[in-house]
Short mmCIF file of C-alpha atoms in Angstrom, two decimals:
data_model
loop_
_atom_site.label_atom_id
_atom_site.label_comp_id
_atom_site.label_asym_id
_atom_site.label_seq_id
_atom_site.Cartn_x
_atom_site.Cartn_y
_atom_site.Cartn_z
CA UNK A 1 38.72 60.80 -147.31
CA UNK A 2 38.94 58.53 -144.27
CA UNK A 3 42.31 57.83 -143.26
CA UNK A 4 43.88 55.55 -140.09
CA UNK A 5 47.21 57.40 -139.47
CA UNK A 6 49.91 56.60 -137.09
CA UNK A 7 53.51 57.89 -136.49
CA UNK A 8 56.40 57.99 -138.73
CA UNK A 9 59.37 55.21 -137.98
CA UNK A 10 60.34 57.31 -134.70
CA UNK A 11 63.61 56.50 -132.85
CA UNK A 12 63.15 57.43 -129.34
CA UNK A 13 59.48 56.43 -129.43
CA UNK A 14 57.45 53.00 -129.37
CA UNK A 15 54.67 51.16 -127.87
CA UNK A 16 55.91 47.88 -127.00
CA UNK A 17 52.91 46.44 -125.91
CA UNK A 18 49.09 47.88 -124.59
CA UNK A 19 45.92 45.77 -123.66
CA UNK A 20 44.30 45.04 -119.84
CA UNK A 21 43.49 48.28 -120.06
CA UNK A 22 47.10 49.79 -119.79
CA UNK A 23 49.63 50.35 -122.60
CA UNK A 24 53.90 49.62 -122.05
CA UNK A 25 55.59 52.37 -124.01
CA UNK A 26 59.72 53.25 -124.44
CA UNK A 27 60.40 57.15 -124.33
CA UNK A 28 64.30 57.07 -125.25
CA UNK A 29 65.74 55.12 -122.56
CA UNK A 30 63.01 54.41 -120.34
CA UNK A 31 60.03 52.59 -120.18
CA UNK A 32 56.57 53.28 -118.61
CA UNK A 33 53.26 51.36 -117.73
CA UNK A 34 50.48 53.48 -117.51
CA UNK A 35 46.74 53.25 -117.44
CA UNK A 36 44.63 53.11 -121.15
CA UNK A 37 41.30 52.97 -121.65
CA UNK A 38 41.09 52.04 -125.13
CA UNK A 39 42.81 48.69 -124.73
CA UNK A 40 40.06 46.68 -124.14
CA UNK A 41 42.16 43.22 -125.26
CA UNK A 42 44.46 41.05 -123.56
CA UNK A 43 48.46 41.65 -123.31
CA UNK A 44 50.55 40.19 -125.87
CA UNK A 45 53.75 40.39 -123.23
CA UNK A 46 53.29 38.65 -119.86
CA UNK A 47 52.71 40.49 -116.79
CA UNK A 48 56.13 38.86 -115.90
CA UNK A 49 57.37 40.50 -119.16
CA UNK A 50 55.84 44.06 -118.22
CA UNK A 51 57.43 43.69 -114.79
CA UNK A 52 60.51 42.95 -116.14
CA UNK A 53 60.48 45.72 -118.73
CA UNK A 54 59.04 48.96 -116.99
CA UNK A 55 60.75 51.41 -115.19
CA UNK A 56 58.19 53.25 -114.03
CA UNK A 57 54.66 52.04 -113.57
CA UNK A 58 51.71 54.43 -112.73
CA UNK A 59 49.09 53.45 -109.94
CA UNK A 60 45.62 54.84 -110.08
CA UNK A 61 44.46 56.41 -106.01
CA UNK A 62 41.52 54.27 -104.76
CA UNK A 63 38.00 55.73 -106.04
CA UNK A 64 40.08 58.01 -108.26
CA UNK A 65 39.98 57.60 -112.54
CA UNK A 66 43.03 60.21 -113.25
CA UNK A 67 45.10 60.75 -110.18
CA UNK A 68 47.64 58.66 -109.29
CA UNK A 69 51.37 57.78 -108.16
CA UNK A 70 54.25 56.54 -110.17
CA UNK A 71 56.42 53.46 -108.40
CA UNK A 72 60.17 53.70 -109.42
CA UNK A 73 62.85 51.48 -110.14
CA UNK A 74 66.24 52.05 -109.58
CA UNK A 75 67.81 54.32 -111.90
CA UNK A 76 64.74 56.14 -112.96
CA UNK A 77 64.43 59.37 -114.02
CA UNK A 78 62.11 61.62 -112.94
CA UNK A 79 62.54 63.96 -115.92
CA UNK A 80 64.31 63.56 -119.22
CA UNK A 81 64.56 64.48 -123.13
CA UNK A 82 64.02 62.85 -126.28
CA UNK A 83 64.68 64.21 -129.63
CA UNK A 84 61.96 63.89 -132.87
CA UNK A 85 63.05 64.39 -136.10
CA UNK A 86 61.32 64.76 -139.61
CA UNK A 87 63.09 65.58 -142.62
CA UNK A 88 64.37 69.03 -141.61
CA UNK A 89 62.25 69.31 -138.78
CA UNK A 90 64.39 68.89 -135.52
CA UNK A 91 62.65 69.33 -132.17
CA UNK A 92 63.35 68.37 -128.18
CA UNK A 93 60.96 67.50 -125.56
CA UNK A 94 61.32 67.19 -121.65
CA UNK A 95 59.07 64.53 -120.39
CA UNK A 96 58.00 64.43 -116.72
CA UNK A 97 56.16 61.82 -114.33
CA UNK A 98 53.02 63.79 -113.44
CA UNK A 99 50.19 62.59 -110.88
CA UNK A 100 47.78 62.59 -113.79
CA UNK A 101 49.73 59.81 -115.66
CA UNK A 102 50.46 61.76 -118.52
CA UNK A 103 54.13 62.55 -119.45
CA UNK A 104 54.18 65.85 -121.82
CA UNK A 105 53.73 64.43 -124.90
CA UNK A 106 51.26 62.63 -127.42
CA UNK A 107 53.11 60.27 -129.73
CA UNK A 108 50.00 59.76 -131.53
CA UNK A 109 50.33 63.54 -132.46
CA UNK A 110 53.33 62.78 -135.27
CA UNK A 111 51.18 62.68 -138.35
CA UNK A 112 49.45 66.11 -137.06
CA UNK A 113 52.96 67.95 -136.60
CA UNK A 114 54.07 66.48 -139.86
CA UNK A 115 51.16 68.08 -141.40
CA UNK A 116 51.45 71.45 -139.50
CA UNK A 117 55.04 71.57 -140.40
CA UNK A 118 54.30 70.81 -144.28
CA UNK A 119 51.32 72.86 -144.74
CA UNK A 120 52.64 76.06 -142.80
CA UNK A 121 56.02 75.83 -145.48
CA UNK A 122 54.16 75.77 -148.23
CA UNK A 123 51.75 78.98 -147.20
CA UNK A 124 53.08 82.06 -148.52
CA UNK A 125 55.03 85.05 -146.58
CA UNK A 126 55.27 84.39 -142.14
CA UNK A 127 51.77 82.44 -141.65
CA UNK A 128 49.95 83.32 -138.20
CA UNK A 129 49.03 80.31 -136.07
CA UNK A 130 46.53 79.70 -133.32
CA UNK A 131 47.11 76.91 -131.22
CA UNK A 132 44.26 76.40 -128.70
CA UNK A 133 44.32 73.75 -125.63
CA UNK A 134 48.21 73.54 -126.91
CA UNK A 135 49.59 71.58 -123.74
CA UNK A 136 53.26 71.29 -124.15
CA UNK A 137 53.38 72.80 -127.55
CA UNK A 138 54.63 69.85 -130.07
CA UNK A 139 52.36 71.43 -132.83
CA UNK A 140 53.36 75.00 -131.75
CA UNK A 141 57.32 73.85 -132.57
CA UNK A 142 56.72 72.17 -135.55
CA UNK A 143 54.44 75.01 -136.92
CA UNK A 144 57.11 77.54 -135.45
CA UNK A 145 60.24 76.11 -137.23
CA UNK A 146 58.30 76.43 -140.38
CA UNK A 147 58.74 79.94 -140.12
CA UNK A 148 54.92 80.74 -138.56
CA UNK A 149 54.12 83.91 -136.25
CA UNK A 150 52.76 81.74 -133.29
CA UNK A 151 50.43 81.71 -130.63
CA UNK A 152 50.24 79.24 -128.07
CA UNK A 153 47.52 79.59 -125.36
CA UNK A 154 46.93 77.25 -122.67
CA UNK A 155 44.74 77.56 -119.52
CA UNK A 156 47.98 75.92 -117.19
CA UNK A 157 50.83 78.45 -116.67
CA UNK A 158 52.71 75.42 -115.60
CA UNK A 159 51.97 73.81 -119.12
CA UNK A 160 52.94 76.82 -121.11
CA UNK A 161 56.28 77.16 -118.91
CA UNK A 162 56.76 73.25 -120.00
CA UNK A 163 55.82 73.93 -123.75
CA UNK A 164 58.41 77.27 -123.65
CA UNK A 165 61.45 74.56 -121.74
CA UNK A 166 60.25 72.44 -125.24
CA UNK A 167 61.12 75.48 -127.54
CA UNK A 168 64.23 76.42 -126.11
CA UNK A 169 65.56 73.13 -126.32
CA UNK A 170 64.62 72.37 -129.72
CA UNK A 171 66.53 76.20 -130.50
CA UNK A 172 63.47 77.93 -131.54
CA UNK A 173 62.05 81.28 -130.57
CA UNK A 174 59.68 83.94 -130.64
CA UNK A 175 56.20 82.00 -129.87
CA UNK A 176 53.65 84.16 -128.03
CA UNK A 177 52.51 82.31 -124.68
CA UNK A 178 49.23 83.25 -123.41
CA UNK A 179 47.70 81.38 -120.44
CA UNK A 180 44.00 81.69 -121.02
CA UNK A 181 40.65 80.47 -121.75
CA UNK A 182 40.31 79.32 -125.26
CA UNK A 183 36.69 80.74 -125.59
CA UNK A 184 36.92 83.91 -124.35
CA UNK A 185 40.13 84.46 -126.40
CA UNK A 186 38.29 83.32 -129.32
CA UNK A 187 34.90 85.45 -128.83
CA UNK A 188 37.41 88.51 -128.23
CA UNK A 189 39.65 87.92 -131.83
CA UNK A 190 36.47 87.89 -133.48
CA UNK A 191 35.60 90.70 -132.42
CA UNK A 192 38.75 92.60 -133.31
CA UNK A 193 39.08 90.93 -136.91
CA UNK A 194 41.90 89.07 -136.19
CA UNK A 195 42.33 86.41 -138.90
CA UNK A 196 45.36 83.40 -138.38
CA UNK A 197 46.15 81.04 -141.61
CA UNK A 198 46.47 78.43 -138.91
CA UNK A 199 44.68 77.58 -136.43
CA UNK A 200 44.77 73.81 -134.38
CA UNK A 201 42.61 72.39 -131.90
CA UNK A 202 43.10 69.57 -129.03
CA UNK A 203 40.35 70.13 -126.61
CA UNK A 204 40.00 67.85 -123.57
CA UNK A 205 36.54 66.39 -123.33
CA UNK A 206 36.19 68.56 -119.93
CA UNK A 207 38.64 70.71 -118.40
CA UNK A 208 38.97 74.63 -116.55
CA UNK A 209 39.97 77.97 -117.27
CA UNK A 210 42.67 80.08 -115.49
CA UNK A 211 40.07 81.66 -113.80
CA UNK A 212 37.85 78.69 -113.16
CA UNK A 213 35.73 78.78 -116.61
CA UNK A 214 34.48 75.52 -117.26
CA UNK A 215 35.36 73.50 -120.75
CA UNK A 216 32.61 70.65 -121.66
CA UNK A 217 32.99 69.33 -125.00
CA UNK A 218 29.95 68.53 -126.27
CA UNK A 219 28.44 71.79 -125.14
CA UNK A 220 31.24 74.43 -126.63
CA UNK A 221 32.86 72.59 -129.12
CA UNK A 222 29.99 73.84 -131.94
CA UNK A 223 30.18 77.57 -130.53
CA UNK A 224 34.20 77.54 -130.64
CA UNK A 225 34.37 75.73 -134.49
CA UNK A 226 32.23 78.72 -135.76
CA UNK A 227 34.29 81.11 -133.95
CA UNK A 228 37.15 79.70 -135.74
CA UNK A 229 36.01 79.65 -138.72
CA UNK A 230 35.38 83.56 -138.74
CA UNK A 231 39.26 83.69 -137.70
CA UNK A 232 40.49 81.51 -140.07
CA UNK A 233 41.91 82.75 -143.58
CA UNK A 234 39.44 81.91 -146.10
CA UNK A 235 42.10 81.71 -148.86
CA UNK A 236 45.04 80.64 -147.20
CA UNK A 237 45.11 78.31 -144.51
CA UNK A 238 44.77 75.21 -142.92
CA UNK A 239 43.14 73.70 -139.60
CA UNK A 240 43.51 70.43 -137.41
CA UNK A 241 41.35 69.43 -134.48
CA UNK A 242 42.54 66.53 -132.68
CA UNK A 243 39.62 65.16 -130.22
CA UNK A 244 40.12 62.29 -127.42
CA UNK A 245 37.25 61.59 -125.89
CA UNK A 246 35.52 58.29 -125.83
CA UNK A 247 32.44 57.45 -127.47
CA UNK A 248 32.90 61.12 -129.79
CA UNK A 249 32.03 59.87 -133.52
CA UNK A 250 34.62 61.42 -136.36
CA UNK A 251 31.58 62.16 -138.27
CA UNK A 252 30.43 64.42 -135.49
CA UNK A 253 33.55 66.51 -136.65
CA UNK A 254 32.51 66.04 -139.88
CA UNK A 255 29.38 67.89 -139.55
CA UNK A 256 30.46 70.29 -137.02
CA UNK A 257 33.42 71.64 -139.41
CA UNK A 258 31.46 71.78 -142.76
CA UNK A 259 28.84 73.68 -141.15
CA UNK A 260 30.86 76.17 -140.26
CA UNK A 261 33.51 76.41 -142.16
CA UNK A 262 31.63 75.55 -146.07
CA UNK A 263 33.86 75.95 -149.13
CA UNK A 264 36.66 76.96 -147.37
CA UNK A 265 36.97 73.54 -146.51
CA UNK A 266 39.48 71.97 -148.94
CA UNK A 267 42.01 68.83 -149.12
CA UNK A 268 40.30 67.47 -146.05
CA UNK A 269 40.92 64.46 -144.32
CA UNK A 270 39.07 62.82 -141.49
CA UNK A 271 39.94 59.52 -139.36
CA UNK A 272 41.43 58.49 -136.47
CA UNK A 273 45.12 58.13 -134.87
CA UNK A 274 46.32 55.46 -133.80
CA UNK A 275 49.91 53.48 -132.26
CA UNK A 276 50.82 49.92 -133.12
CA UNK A 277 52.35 47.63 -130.56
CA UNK A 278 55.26 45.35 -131.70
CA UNK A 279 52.19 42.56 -132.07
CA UNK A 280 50.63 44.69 -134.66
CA UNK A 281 48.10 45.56 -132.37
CA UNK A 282 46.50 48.88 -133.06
CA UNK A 283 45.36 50.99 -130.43
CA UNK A 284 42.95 54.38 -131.37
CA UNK A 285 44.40 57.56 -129.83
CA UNK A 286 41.60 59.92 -131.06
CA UNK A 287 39.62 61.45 -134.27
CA UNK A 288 40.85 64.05 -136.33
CA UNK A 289 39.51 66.50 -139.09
CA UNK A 290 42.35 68.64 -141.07
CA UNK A 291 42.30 70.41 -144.32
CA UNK A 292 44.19 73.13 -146.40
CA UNK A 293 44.21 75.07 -149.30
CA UNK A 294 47.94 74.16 -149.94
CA UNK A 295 49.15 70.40 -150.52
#
């Protein structure tokens, strides 16, 4: 099944506006302007209008596609929290202004911890759950307050301090941080015979190790799907990838994951996130492939 998803009616979330290539978005009390590539339309708002409304805008460096400065106004914050809730799902994040324009979170990733959350509840006894390239850790909470054994590995012992400042604010414990390179972890659990009944995926299109290992997509992503599969519970389980990078077909995850993984594919869903702009505007935020052998 092919599915658009986007988030859940979220209170101290929205994207007010995107298109000129940039995207206006309110996290709790404060809003940002920040570079997007995906919105390739004009603004609804006028620039007077984004001006007006942003509290922070972020300013590419000359010759540079991902480094950049933040201009201030009064009364900005350069770090904050904002609270996400579903049903009995209760979690805290700390957002940050980094040079790379990005703030610790995903919005876009709702539908994906909503589905972690659910599916991890309804597997039986203390599920154990790999989350690779797992950034600030929103899908290592929501998976963790479902009552999962977890393991979050990042290559960025900055991110994984960020991710465990997440946990303890949203009151949760016991998550296992490991700062590391998702492929050799991967080769080495096969290896041993570790099996998780979880396992999610959000690989940059490039990216480095710890120790300087280098991460391109379309090269690795095949090898690191079949090494997942032969960690992956065959009975009980389910698995998310989550891929942003432009031009990178859904149906290439379609292949890639039924090739490896066969029958114990089940329940799947494949499509694309997206956010919608208070003009109804909807802007992609990346494919996905999921599935489960619980509902």
């Amino acid at each position: 099944m092919y599915s658009f998803l986007t988030t859940s009616a979220w209170t101290d979330y929205e994207l007010i506006d995107c298109g000129n290539f940039e995207k206006l978005e309110r996290f709790g009390d404060y809003v940002l302007a920040r570079p997007e590539p995906q919105a390739a339309w004009d603004k609804h708002l006028s620039e007077g209008e984004w001006e007006r409304l942003a509290q922070a805008t972020f300013k590419r460096e000359k010759g540079n596609q991902e480094k950049g400065q933040w201009q201030l106004k009064k009364g900005m914050a350069e770090q904050w929290f904002i609270n996400y809730r579903y049903n009995d799902l209760k979690l805290r994040f700390r957002l940050g202004l980094s040079s790379f324009k990005h703030v610790g979170l995903f919005p876009e990733q709702d539908p994906n911890w909503q589905f972690i959350y659910d599916r991890t509840c309804a597997l039986p006894g203390k599920p154990k759950v790999l989350n690779m390239f797992a950034y600030t850790g929103g899908a290592s909470l929501a998976a963790n307050a479902a009552g999962a054994d977890v393991t979050h590995l990042d290559s960025v012992k900055q991110v994984n301090f960020w991710a465990r400042q997440n946990m303890e604010a949203s009151n949760l414990d016991n998550i296992r941080w490991l700062v590391e390179d998702a492929m050799k972890y991967a080769r080495r659990e096969v290896k041993r015979g570790n099996k998780y009944q979880g396992i999610i995926l959000d690989p940059p299109a490039y990216g480095r190790g710890p120790d300087g290992e280098k991460w391109q997509l379309e090269e690795q992503i095949n090898e690191l799907i079949k090494l997942c599969s032969q960690m992956l519970d065959p009975e009980n389980n389910f698995f998310v990838i989550n891929l942003y990078s432009l031009g990178f077909s859904a149906l290439i995850l379609d292949n890639l994951i039924k090739a490896s993984f066969g029958k114990t594919v089940q329940n799947e869903e494949l499509g694309e996130l997206y956010l919608q702009d208070q003009a109804k505007r909807k802007l992609p935020l990346g494919t996905f492939f999921r599935f489960s052998s619980v509902k």
